[in-house]
XYZ file of C-alpha atoms in Angstrom:
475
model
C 164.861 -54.109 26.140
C 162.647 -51.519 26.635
C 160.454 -53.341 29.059
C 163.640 -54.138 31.231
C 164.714 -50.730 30.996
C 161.362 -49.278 32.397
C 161.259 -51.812 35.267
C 164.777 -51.079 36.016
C 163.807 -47.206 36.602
C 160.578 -47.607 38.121
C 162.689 -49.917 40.811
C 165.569 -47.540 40.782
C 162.813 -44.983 41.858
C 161.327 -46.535 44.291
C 164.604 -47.870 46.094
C 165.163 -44.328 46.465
C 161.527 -43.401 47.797
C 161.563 -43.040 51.963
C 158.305 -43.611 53.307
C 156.235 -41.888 55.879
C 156.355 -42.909 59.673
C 154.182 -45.697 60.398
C 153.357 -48.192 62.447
C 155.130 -51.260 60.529
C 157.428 -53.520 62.422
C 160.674 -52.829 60.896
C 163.015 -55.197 59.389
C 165.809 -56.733 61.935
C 167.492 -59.542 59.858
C 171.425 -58.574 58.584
C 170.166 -59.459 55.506
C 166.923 -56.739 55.282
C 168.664 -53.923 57.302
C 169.425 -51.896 53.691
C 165.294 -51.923 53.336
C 164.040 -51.274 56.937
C 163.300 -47.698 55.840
C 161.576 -48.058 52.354
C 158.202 -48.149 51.341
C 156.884 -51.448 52.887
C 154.041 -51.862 50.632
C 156.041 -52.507 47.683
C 157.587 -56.276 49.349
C 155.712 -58.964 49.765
C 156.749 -62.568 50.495
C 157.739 -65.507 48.824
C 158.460 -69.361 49.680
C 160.897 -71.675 48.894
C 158.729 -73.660 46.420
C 157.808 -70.146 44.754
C 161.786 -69.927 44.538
C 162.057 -73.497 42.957
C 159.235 -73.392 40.459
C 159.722 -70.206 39.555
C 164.107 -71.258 38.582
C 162.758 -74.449 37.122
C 160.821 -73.607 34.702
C 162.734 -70.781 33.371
C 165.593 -73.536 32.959
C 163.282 -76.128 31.129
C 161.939 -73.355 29.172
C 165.827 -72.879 28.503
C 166.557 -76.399 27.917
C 164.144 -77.994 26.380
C 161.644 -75.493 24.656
C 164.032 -73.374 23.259
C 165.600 -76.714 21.731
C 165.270 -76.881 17.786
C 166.503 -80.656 17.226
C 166.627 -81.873 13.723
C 163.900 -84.140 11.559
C 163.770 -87.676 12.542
C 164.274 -90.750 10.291
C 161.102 -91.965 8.814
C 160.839 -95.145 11.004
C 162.787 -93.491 14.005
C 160.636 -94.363 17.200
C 158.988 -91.888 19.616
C 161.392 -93.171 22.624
C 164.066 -92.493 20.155
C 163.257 -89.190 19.003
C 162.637 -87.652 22.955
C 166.124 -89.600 24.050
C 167.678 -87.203 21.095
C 166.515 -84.436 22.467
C 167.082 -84.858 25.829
C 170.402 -85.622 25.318
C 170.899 -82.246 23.628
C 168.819 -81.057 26.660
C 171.185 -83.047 29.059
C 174.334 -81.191 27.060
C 172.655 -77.330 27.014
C 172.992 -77.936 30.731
C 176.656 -79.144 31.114
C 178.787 -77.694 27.660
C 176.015 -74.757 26.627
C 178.918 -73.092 24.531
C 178.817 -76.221 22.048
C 175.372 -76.047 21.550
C 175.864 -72.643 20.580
C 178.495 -73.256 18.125
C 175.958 -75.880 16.853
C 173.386 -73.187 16.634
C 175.636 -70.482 15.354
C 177.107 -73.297 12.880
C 173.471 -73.261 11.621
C 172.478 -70.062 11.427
C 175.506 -68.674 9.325
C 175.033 -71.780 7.163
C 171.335 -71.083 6.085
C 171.720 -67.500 5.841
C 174.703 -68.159 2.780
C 172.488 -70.764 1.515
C 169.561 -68.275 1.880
C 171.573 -65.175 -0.189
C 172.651 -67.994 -2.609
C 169.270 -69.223 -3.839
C 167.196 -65.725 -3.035
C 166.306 -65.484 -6.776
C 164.397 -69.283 -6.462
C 162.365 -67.212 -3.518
C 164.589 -69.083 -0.619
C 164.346 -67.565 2.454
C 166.420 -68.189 5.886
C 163.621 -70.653 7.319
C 163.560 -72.720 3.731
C 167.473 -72.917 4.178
C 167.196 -74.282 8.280
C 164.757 -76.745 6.432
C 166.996 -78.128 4.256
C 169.604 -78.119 7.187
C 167.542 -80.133 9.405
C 167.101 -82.927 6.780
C 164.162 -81.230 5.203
C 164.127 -82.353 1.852
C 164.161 -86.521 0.785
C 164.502 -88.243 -2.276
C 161.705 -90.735 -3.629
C 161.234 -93.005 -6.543
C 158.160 -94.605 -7.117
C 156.836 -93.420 -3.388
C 160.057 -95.462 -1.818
C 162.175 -93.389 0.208
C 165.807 -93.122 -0.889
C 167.660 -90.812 1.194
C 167.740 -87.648 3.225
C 169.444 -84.505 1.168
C 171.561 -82.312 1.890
C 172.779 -78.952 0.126
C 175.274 -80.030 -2.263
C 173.061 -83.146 -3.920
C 170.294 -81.033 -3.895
C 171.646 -78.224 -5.972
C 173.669 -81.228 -7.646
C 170.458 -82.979 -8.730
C 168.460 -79.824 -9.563
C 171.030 -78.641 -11.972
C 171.143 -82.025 -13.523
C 168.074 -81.877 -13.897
C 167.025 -85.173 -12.321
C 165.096 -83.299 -9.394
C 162.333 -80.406 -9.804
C 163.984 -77.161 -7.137
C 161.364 -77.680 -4.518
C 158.229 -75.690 -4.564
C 156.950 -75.370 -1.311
C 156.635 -71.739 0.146
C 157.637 -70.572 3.321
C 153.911 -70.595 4.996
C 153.876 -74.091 4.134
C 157.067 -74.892 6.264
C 155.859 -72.730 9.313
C 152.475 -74.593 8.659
C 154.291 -78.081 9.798
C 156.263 -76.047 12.499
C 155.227 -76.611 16.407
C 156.785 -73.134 16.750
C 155.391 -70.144 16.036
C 155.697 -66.348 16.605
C 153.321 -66.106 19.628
C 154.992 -69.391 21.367
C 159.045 -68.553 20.674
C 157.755 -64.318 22.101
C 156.182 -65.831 24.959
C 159.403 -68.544 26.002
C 161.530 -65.123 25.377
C 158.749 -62.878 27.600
C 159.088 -65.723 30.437
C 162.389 -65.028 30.425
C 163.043 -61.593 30.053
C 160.644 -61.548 33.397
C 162.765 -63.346 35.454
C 165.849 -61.869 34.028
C 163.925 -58.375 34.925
C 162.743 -59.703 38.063
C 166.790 -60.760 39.098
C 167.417 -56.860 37.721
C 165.273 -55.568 40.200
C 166.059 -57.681 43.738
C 169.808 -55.951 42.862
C 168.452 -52.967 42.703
C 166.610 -52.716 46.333
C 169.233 -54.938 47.479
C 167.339 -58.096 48.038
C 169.041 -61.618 48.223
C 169.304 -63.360 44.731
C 169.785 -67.265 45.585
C 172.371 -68.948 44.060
C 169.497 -70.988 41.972
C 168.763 -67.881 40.684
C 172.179 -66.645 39.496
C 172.211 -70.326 37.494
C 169.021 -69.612 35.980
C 169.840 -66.054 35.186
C 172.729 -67.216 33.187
C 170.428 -69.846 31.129
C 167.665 -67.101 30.608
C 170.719 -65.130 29.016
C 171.328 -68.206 26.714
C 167.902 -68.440 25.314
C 168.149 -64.988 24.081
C 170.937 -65.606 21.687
C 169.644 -69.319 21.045
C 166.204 -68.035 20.166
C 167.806 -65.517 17.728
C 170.343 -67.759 15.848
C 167.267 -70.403 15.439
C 164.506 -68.073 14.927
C 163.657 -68.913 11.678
C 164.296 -73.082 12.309
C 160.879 -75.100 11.816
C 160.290 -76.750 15.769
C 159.627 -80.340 16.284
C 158.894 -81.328 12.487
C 159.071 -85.283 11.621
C 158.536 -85.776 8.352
C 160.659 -84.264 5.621
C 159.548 -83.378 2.017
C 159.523 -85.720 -0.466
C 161.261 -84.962 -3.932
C 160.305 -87.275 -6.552
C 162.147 -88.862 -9.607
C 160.525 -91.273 -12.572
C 161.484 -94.375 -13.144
C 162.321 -94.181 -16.491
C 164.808 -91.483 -15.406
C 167.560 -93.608 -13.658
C 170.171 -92.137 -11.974
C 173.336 -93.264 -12.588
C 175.202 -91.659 -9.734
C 176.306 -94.817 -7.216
C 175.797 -92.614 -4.095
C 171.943 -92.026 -5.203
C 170.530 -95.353 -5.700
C 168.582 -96.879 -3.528
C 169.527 -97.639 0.024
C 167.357 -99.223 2.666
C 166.497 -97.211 5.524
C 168.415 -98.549 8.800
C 167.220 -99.733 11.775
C 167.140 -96.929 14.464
C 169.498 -98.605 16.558
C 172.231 -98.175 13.686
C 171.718 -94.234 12.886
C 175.494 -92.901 14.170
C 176.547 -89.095 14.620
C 179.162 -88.410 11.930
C 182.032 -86.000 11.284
C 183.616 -85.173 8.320
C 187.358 -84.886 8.387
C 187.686 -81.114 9.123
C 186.100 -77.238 8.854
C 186.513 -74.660 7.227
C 187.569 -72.653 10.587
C 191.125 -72.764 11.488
C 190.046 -72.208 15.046
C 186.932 -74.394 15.078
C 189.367 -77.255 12.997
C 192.325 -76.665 15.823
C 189.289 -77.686 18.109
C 187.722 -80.383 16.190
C 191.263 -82.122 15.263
C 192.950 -82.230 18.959
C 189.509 -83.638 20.394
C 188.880 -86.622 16.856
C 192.466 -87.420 16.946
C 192.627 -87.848 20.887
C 192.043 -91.848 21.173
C 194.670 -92.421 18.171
C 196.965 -90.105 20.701
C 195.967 -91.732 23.759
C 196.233 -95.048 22.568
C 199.299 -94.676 21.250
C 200.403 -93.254 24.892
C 199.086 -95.920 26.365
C 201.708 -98.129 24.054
C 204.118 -96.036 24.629
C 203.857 -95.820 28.372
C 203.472 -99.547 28.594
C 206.818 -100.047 26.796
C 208.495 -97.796 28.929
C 206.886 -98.182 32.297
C 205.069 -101.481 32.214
C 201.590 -102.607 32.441
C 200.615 -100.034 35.789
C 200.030 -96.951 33.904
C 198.489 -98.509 31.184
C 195.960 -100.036 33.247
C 195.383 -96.742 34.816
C 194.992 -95.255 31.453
C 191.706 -97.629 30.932
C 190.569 -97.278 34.422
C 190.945 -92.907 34.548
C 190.344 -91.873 31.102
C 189.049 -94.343 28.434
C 185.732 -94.845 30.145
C 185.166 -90.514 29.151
C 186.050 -91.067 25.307
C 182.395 -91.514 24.742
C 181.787 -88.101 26.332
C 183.625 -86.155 23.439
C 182.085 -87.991 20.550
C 179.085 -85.534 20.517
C 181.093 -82.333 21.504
C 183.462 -83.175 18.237
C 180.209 -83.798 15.855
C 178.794 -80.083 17.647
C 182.243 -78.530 15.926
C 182.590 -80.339 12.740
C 179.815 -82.432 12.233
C 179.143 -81.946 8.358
C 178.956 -84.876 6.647
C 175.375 -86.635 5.801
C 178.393 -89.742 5.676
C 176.526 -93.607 5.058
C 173.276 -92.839 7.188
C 171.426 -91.263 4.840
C 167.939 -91.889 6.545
C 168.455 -88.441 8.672
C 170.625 -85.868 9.328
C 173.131 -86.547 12.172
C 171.850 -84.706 15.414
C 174.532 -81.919 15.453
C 174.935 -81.126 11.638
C 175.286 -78.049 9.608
C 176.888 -78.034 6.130
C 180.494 -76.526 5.745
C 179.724 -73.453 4.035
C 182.076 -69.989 3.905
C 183.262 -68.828 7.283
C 180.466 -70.269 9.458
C 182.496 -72.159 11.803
C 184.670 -69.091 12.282
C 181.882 -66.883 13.501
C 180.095 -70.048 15.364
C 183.561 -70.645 17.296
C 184.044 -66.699 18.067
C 180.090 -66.475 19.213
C 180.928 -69.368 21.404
C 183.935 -68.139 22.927
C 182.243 -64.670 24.101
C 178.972 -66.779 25.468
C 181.271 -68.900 27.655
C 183.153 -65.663 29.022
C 179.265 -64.452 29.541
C 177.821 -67.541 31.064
C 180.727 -68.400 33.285
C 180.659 -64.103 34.275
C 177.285 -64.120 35.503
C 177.657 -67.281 38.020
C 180.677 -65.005 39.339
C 177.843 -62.560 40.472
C 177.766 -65.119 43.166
C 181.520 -64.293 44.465
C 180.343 -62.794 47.611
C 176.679 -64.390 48.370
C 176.404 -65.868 51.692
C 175.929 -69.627 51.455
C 175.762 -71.962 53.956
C 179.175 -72.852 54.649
C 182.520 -70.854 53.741
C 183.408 -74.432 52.075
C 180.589 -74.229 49.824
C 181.378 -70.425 48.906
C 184.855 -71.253 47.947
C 183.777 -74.036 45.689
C 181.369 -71.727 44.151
C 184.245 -69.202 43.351
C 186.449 -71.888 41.988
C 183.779 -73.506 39.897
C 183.045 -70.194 38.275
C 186.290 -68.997 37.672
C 187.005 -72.880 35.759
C 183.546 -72.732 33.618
C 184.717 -68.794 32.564
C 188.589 -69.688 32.049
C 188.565 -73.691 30.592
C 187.063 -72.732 27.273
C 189.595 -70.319 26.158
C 192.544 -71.824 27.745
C 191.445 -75.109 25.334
C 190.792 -72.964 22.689
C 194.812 -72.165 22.660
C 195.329 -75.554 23.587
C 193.929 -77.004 20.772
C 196.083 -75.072 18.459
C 198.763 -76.220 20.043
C 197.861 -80.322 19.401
C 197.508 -79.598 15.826
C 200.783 -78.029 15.336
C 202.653 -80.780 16.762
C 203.960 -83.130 13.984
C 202.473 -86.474 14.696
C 204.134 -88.093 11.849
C 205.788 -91.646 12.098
C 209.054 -90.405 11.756
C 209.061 -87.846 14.709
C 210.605 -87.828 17.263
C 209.702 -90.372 20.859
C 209.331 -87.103 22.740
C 207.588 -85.313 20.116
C 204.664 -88.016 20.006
C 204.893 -88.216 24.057
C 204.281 -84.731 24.259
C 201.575 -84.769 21.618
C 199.631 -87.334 23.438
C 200.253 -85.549 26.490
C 198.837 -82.658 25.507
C 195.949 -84.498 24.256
C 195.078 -86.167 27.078
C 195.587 -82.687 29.455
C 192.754 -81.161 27.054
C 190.830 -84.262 27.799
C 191.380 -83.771 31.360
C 190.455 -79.904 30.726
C 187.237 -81.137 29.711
C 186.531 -83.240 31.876
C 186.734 -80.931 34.843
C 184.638 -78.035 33.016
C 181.867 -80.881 33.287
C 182.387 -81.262 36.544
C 182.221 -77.810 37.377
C 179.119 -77.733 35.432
C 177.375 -80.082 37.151
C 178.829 -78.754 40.734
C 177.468 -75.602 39.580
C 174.133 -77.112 39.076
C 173.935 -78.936 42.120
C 175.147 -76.758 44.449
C 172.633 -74.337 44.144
C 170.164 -77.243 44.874
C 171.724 -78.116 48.236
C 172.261 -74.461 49.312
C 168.294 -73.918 49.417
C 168.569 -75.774 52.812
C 169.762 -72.434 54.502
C 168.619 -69.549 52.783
C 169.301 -65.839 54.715
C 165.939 -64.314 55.453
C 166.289 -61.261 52.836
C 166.078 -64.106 50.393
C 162.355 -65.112 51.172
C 161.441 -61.167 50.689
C 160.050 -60.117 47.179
C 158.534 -56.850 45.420
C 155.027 -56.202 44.735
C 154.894 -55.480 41.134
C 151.436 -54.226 41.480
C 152.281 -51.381 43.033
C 154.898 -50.249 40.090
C 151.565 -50.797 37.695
C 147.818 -48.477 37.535
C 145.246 -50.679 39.027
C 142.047 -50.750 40.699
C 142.121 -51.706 43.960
């Protein structure tokens, strides 16, 4: 903060520096007429591919660096462990605010299991350990089952399990992540965000590429400080041993055989804590028992037409919403016990409530900075206005669901109610569907757009700043 806050004044000052006549050629485009009487020495220029490389690699820094997926199954294939994470990749870019909950889901969970066991010397980054599937139970060197909170502390009080002993240096030790490499993904993007600070400031052109990477570089901040503390990229958990003369006679502990990749399923258990986050959770797991029994319903009233429209227009999108439900409630280990589903966190205190608030306030954010864009001249007055619409859906769809979602669960979906009662149920299921549905596709308009607007860029927008000159140096 204090860097941006010293490049802001030191471009503040010099926006408001005239320069000495000279000889220059002065600017002529609409676009560089505010500038034509600054200092000239402090703009250089810039290409399109500077443009390009320097957006796309702030947004894979983003997307995939900043990315802290969970541990692996022990025979879980390379192909199968990068296809996991670019799918969370693929979903930072389209729903961000769920991977935040997922994140934020996280975080409050390990710091209460953190406070809980501080007297066993448990700190925040042994807690995200156990979160990510950390800890596994062995017998005789054969791999039972991944852990998760409640049989570990379950176990150790039995005393069928040592606590584990392994400090926190040990953990960081196995991490890909460290200090120096999460500071300099945060440094790369508090540039650019600085850099986007200071074009407004001498009233350069910011590209709508820009304004989409502006809003990521804003994500990673808060991403980078709910997982902070996670372990990065570790695939092999920590192996907690028990005799053989020591049987355990809990069912759920004996020995299971490890399933084949291909079978490892993202489960949810049946609801959070949250009543907001469970509002959520409920209209979106509930939605194909609604829809289908629409689809009955509108078959027996209407015929065969709208039910056939039905599987054309909306079942082939169920798929979509299995992940974004797991992201909200997702805390169940369940029968695949060989890893930790990709979006869990354990159900502990009022995590989900804080994760769903945190999530709410970074969609108003991320959907408020593409509006920066409301007046940018783009290429066509088409393209502007579905700019402006985009943005205004990506800022407005995830609270108007939000209060949607509330509304689902308080219908009464019992058999007995009423024909309406369960029309209008499913109706309102299948509109929050719908709701989702088009937040994607603004998502993805508002990442391609951007893309196809670099065809016709105004002149101011291939003008940059010198930072050398804002900096001693020899010459």
């Amino acid at each position: 903060m204090i860097l941006l806050t010293v490049l802001y004044l030191s471009a503040s000052w010099a926006a408001n520096t005239h320069a000495l006549p000279s000889n220059h050629p002065q600017f002529i485009e609409d676009d560089t007429l505010l500038i034509y009487h600054r200092q000239l020495d402090i703009f250089t220029n810039r290409s399109i591919y500077h443009i390009i490389w320097s957006c796309f690699s702030t947004i894979f820094a983003c997307t995939w660096i900043a990315v802290h997926p969970n541990i692996p199954a022990p025979n879980d294939r390379p192909w199968h462990v990068f296809g996991r994470r670019l799918a969370i990749m693929g979903y930072l870019l389209i729903v961000p605010e769920m991977v935040i909950l997922w994140a934020s889901r996280q975080y409050f969970g390990a710091r209460k299991i953190a406070k809980r066991h501080k007297g066993r010397g448990w700190t925040k980054t042994h807690a995200f350990f156990l979160i990510m599937g950390g800890f596994s139970l062995h017998q005789d060197g054969v791999f039972l089952r991944t852990l998760d909170v409640t049989e570990l502390e379950e176990l150790a009080e039995s005393g069928k399990v040592d606590w584990p002993n392994i400090r926190e240096e040990e953990i960081d030790d196995r991490s890909k992540g460290d200090f120096l490499s999460k500071s300099v993904v945060i440094l790369q993007t508090s540039w650019f965000i600085a850099q986007c600070i200071a074009r407004g400031v001498n009233r350069l052109v910011v590209t709508e590429l820009e304004v989409v990477t502006l809003a990521f570089a804003a994500l990673t901040g808060i991403i980078y400080f709910l997982w902070w503390n996670k372990p990065l990229d570790i695939h092999c958990s920590f192996g907690l041993g028990t005799s053989v003369s020591e049987k355990l006679e809990d069912g759920r502990l004996s020995p299971i055989p490890i399933p084949s990749p291909l079978t490892n399923r993202i489960t949810s258990s049946p609801s959070p804590t949250s009543p907001l986050a469970s509002s959520i959770a409920s209209s979106l797991s509930h939605s194909r028992y609604t829809l289908n029994r629409l689809k009955i319903y509108i078959r027996k009233q209407y015929g065969r037409v709208l039910g056939i429209a039905y599987i054309i227009l909306i079942r082939p999108f169920e798929p979509l919403f299995s992940p974004i439900v797991n992201m909200l409630q997702c805390t169940s280990l369940a029968t695949d016990r060989s890893r930790v589903p990709t979006f869990y966190s354990p159900n502990i205190g009022d995590s989900d409530t804080w994760g769903g608030l945190i999530a709410i306030l970074v969609s108003i954010v991320f959907g408020g900075i593409h509006c920066i864009a409301w007046s940018f001249q783009f290429p066509t007055y088409t393209e502007r206005w579905i700019w402006r619409v985009t943005a205004v859906i990506v800022s407005a769809v995830p609270i108007s669901t939000s209060v949607l979602s509330v509304i689902v669960t308080d219908i009464d979906e019992s058999p007995d109610a009423p024909k309406w009662l369960i029309f209008m149920s499913a109706l309102t299921t299948a509109f929050l569907m719908a709701s989702t549905i088009i937040y994607m596709a603004a998502r993805i308009t508002l990442l391609v757009l951007p893309i196809i607007s670099l065809r016709s860029l105004p002149p101011g927008a291939y003008v940059d700043i010198s930072w050398t000159v804002f900096f001693p140096h020899f010459n």
